[in-house]
Amino acid sequence: MVVSEDPQPVMEGDAASKKAAKKAAKAAEKQQKKAEHKAASSQQQQTEEPDFSAGLYGVRKLIQSSGEFADRVYTDVRDLAVGLDGKEVWVRARLQTSRAKGKQCFAVLRQTSSTVQMLVSVCEERRVSKQMVKFVGSITKESILDVRATVVKTASPIESCTVKNVELVVSEVWTVSAAKPQLPLQIEDAARPEISDDPEALKIRVNQDTRLDNRVLDLRTPANQAIFRIEAGVCRLFRDILTQRGFVEIHTPKIISAASEGGANVFTVSYFKGAAYLAQSPQLYKQMAIAADFDKVFTVGAVFRAEDSNTHRHLTEFVGLDLEMAFKNHYHEVVDTIGQTFTDIFRGLRDQFAIEIAVVGQQYRVEPFKFLDPPLRLEFPQAVQMLKEAGVTIGEEDDLSTPDEKLLGRLVRAKYDTDFYILDKYPLAVRPFYTMPDPNNPKWSNSYDMFMRGEEILSGAQRIHDPDFLTERAKHHAIDISKIAAYIESFRLGCPPHAGGGIGMERVVMLYLGLDNIRKTSMFPRDPKRITP
Amino acid sequence: MVVSEDPQPVMEGDAASKKAAKKAAKAAEKQQKKAEHKAASSQQQQTEEPDFSAGLYGVRKLIQSSGEFADRVYTDVRDLAVGLDGKEVWVRARLQTSRAKGKQCFAVLRQTSSTVQMLVSVCEERRVSKQMVKFVGSITKESILDVRATVVKTASPIESCTVKNVELVVSEVWTVSAAKPQLPLQIEDAARPEISDDPEALKIRVNQDTRLDNRVLDLRTPANQAIFRIEAGVCRLFRDILTQRGFVEIHTPKIISAASEGGANVFTVSYFKGAAYLAQSPQLYKQMAIAADFDKVFTVGAVFRAEDSNTHRHLTEFVGLDLEMAFKNHYHEVVDTIGQTFTDIFRGLRDQFAIEIAVVGQQYRVEPFKFLDPPLRLEFPQAVQMLKEAGVTIGEEDDLSTPDEKLLGRLVRAKYDTDFYILDKYPLAVRPFYTMPDPNNPKWSNSYDMFMRGEEILSGAQRIHDPDFLTERAKHHAIDISKIAAYIESFRLGCPPHAGGGIGMERVVMLYLGLDNIRKTSMFPRDPKRITP
């Protein structure tokens, strides 16, 4: 419980909060019954002594758009400030915590990430009765309330709330939507910092499955409110930057007739009387859009991978930020565009989401993300050299293993002071058949990966746009030409040289913030073991 | 063929163009063979007389990013103008049409939607040989060329090109990517206006399946280039307008564990050892985001409907523009927001896409889209009244049939001069169980559809946010409560009153432009009979 401004602050453990929850449950049940009896509950309470707060508290009638209270103006919690001192306001917010003690009830109201303290204390003049205080003390946590209150400047800042210099002295309280008494997790537990001076606090953890099973509650933590706003920012920046550079947004189908990449790792769909597949990538469609003269395209949408990978960075469904671009002479025209897009995204996040990044940092260890402008571009042999110097045994045409990539990220960071870099010119042997070979050295290819904090977040290449050469390369890879005939055919209509890449959105957000699991940056993650909620 | 500036203009029919295609095919084959023999083809041609153009034409070596021609600057076709008169430029564009005649070859180059005439004529001074003119005449239509040319002011405007006041007098021509000789459809046929003074021209039609089977070619028409840029605009405007109003973009899973709307019309997916479904709507997830304090959310993404509907306006996969919003007292707060969003989108399209709209209008009958600000909102009984007055037999609690909707659109247009309107307060009986009933009259509900040119493009409602009332309504609809337990449960954690809706993006674009088929506004449409390309 985060009610340190409460006259008698108590740090509750699990047992205590269960007890409290039970108590609250009972109270709430009682209150519910009462409310039911009294219908709109605006009549006098059935208590021994007369209730001079009657009509000023209770359960608000289901908001069904009756036209009632049409001219009531609500103030946002984040706007409560000393400028409103002495003013009366209506606030709609959740009850985060409450503690009734005799004639007083202290509580914290929360609206998205903003919190404010409220005080309900018996006062005949303000028509706040004992019964009303009791009612407020019985409201279940996470219920949504309508509160009429006077904004009052506090003597000293309330450190546990985001609104520190004022509190709300309440005159009217109505439950708009009641939460059930026994919540499957407590917001204050789910929001607890990973680092804390209090070793006891660190023991109370909400494990990931509990979080995800109860995602509606989990998403209410300040860190999650911030993470998904940052995520929306990544998508917006990606689109805006590319639109400004003349890219056209397209939409590619998710239901496809053939598994273009050989049929492995692809989900099958029953399609009327036949079968279809879920697209593992929009690549073919982006390339078709290029062949169809759209010149520069991007698409944001679901990508599906039927990989049974249960790791911190794999999802079976994720959001792909994909782009493809025709170029004139050299695929570096595209690499530079993508690199600059990332730099612009990082700058945008840093400048526009400083508050959200700080909020995430209050719960998780967030190291500021470092980047260079223009971004660093290394060639594959340089990376191999750096790894060899660090003692890694690696052949010059081997692909990088995941640990190699992580190590390389640290080496690059130490040497170049950047968390983002481009690794260019991968060995031809480790890339897909459609990758354009390097014209000067058949060992290398015109392909690249991009990394954030040592993890791959984009893979891309110049694609072969010549149908005969593409056929030759496919044969070299022992690919059944008949199965990719449509793909090859699409280059027989005239197609400009082009390159592109696909970005895993959730990875970008995870790695930008330095989080340890991709499930923290997918609102409703899908993995081999989870398709709910 | 659109080469009316050719000295001897010929309007070719199908037979003629087949013949021409065959001829071109032969020539191209010959040329290809030649090119192969000569590798980079920059050597002297093997003809009787010496070729003084040697090294100035041929097939350009596959662009493999060798670093060659790194400093060559290309001019976009749309930028060719009298200001460049006399200047030499490089242009990369497609050969749209060509006609060689003796010592001259007239051709049209196209880059996205811009076209320019080019002239290759024998001229010793400019080192253009007979052989070079012949080569250009043999290049297959839709091939991509690199052309070095002098910009020359024309004596009279070239009406058949978008660049009217200059043409290109060519000194160098290279094939960058050759199209195959026999194209499955001709761009000029696919681009032919629906209305024409020439009855012969109207007979040459490319039917829709041919278009869709060869979408890469079909998408190259000016109308399609414009349609999908307008479509990108609709998405951008939708997102920008809502972001400015404080909405947060979210991403909802497409793979779901249960078919929330009863299991009809849902695609099944094999999910590892189990089964899953493709989401028919992001509604549940939008509502969860509202319950999770995101307040106002939108999402843009694929939506799947396993309906065997083979109509002009149904797709099995489409792009949903979905939004959901918590409100304080009345769902009209949401209706007004959605209505204003539409008005802002319409205004944005009109102001930012005037050129593209005009281009679409050159091929299709496009009536300007009319809208009011604020938009018109009618109540259902008013609509029934209007229909009755027009002679339709309809009960006051009946849903509108599709013909009724179309008629109503015409009646509304005649009476209010708008192609967009909101129809509010649908009969409760015709809406899903989660729809909030009207508090004042149990016959109606807090739900609405929105229409463009008499067709529904959005359906939405205030959702019931009270779990007990929701259960009651589900029972009333004879829905198995156990199957929607998770949905109902999500409202037991405190949820604000909210409303929202889902928009079919392709429908918005189709109806804004007044097109007759949704397959014209889906880049790669999916219907019960089509999952390719």
PDB file of N, CA and C in Angstrom, chain B residues 100-127:
ATOM      1  N   ALA B 100       8.592   2.726 -83.620  1.00  0.00           N
ATOM      2  CA  ALA B 100       9.749   3.034 -84.467  1.00  0.00           C
ATOM      3  C   ALA B 100       9.282   3.105 -85.905  1.00  0.00           C
ATOM      4  N   LYS B 101       9.777   4.073 -86.602  1.00  0.00           N
ATOM      5  CA  LYS B 101       9.363   4.288 -87.991  1.00  0.00           C
ATOM      6  C   LYS B 101      10.568   4.852 -88.711  1.00  0.00           C
ATOM      7  N   GLY B 102      11.243   3.984 -89.453  1.00  0.00           N
ATOM      8  CA  GLY B 102      12.423   4.444 -90.188  1.00  0.00           C
ATOM      9  C   GLY B 102      13.494   4.957 -89.243  1.00  0.00           C
ATOM     10  N   LYS B 103      13.819   6.213 -89.374  1.00  0.00           N
ATOM     11  CA  LYS B 103      14.937   6.756 -88.619  1.00  0.00           C
ATOM     12  C   LYS B 103      14.534   7.343 -87.267  1.00  0.00           C
ATOM     13  N   GLN B 104      13.250   7.154 -86.920  1.00  0.00           N
ATOM     14  CA  GLN B 104      12.778   7.750 -85.670  1.00  0.00           C
ATOM     15  C   GLN B 104      12.048   6.724 -84.816  1.00  0.00           C
ATOM     16  N   CYS B 105      12.145   6.941 -83.538  1.00  0.00           N
ATOM     17  CA  CYS B 105      11.296   6.164 -82.636  1.00  0.00           C
ATOM     18  C   CYS B 105      10.702   7.118 -81.611  1.00  0.00           C
ATOM     19  N   PHE B 106       9.365   7.187 -81.607  1.00  0.00           N
ATOM     20  CA  PHE B 106       8.664   7.949 -80.584  1.00  0.00           C
ATOM     21  C   PHE B 106       8.265   6.982 -79.480  1.00  0.00           C
ATOM     22  N   ALA B 107       8.387   7.434 -78.268  1.00  0.00           N
ATOM     23  CA  ALA B 107       7.992   6.555 -77.171  1.00  0.00           C
ATOM     24  C   ALA B 107       7.477   7.404 -76.022  1.00  0.00           C
ATOM     25  N   VAL B 108       6.746   6.740 -75.122  1.00  0.00           N
ATOM     26  CA  VAL B 108       6.294   7.420 -73.905  1.00  0.00           C
ATOM     27  C   VAL B 108       6.936   6.714 -72.720  1.00  0.00           C
ATOM     28  N   LEU B 109       7.556   7.511 -71.871  1.00  0.00           N
ATOM     29  CA  LEU B 109       8.129   6.992 -70.627  1.00  0.00           C
ATOM     30  C   LEU B 109       7.171   7.292 -69.488  1.00  0.00           C
ATOM     31  N   ARG B 110       7.067   6.356 -68.544  1.00  0.00           N
ATOM     32  CA  ARG B 110       6.165   6.569 -67.405  1.00  0.00           C
ATOM     33  C   ARG B 110       6.902   6.296 -66.102  1.00  0.00           C
ATOM     34  N   GLN B 111       6.691   7.170 -65.149  1.00  0.00           N
ATOM     35  CA  GLN B 111       7.247   6.963 -63.805  1.00  0.00           C
ATOM     36  C   GLN B 111       6.097   7.200 -62.822  1.00  0.00           C
ATOM     37  N   THR B 112       5.741   6.213 -62.064  1.00  0.00           N
ATOM     38  CA  THR B 112       4.476   6.183 -61.292  1.00  0.00           C
ATOM     39  C   THR B 112       3.362   6.723 -62.200  1.00  0.00           C
ATOM     40  N   SER B 113       2.795   7.879 -61.922  1.00  0.00           N
ATOM     41  CA  SER B 113       1.689   8.345 -62.763  1.00  0.00           C
ATOM     42  C   SER B 113       2.097   9.385 -63.789  1.00  0.00           C
ATOM     43  N   SER B 114       3.379   9.725 -63.832  1.00  0.00           N
ATOM     44  CA  SER B 114       3.808  10.790 -64.741  1.00  0.00           C
ATOM     45  C   SER B 114       4.327  10.211 -66.043  1.00  0.00           C
ATOM     46  N   THR B 115       3.970  10.842 -67.149  1.00  0.00           N
ATOM     47  CA  THR B 115       4.435  10.369 -68.450  1.00  0.00           C
ATOM     48  C   THR B 115       5.058  11.514 -69.243  1.00  0.00           C
ATOM     49  N   VAL B 116       6.019  11.133 -70.082  1.00  0.00           N
ATOM     50  CA  VAL B 116       6.692  12.121 -70.933  1.00  0.00           C
ATOM     51  C   VAL B 116       7.006  11.458 -72.268  1.00  0.00           C
ATOM     52  N   GLN B 117       6.964  12.254 -73.337  1.00  0.00           N
ATOM     53  CA  GLN B 117       7.320  11.697 -74.637  1.00  0.00           C
ATOM     54  C   GLN B 117       8.828  11.720 -74.822  1.00  0.00           C
ATOM     55  N   MET B 118       9.354  10.666 -75.451  1.00  0.00           N
ATOM     56  CA  MET B 118      10.770  10.708 -75.797  1.00  0.00           C
ATOM     57  C   MET B 118      10.940  10.389 -77.278  1.00  0.00           C
ATOM     58  N   LEU B 119      11.978  10.956 -77.838  1.00  0.00           N
ATOM     59  CA  LEU B 119      12.243  10.817 -79.265  1.00  0.00           C
ATOM     60  C   LEU B 119      13.671  10.324 -79.451  1.00  0.00           C
ATOM     61  N   VAL B 120      13.803   9.210 -80.174  1.00  0.00           N
ATOM     62  CA  VAL B 120      15.134   8.735 -80.544  1.00  0.00           C
ATOM     63  C   VAL B 120      15.199   8.831 -82.064  1.00  0.00           C
ATOM     64  N   SER B 121      16.049   9.675 -82.576  1.00  0.00           N
ATOM     65  CA  SER B 121      16.101   9.770 -84.033  1.00  0.00           C
ATOM     66  C   SER B 121      17.555   9.796 -84.482  1.00  0.00           C
ATOM     67  N   VAL B 122      17.778   9.162 -85.622  1.00  0.00           N
ATOM     68  CA  VAL B 122      19.142   9.008 -86.111  1.00  0.00           C
ATOM     69  C   VAL B 122      19.790  10.381 -86.280  1.00  0.00           C
ATOM     70  N   CYS B 123      20.976  10.519 -85.750  1.00  0.00           N
ATOM     71  CA  CYS B 123      21.647  11.817 -85.759  1.00  0.00           C
ATOM     72  C   CYS B 123      23.122  11.569 -85.456  1.00  0.00           C
ATOM     73  N   GLU B 124      23.932  11.755 -86.458  1.00  0.00           N
ATOM     74  CA  GLU B 124      25.345  11.429 -86.293  1.00  0.00           C
ATOM     75  C   GLU B 124      25.993  12.326 -85.241  1.00  0.00           C
ATOM     76  N   GLU B 125      25.567  13.580 -85.267  1.00  0.00           N
ATOM     77  CA  GLU B 125      26.146  14.540 -84.323  1.00  0.00           C
ATOM     78  C   GLU B 125      25.902  14.107 -82.861  1.00  0.00           C
ATOM     79  N   ARG B 126      24.671  13.655 -82.598  1.00  0.00           N
ATOM     80  CA  ARG B 126      24.348  13.222 -81.226  1.00  0.00           C
ATOM     81  C   ARG B 126      24.692  11.752 -81.007  1.00  0.00           C
ATOM     82  N   ARG B 127      25.328  11.131 -82.010  1.00  0.00           N
ATOM     83  CA  ARG B 127      25.744   9.730 -81.984  1.00  0.00           C
ATOM     84  C   ARG B 127      24.569   8.779 -81.763  1.00  0.00           C
TER      85      ARG B 127
END
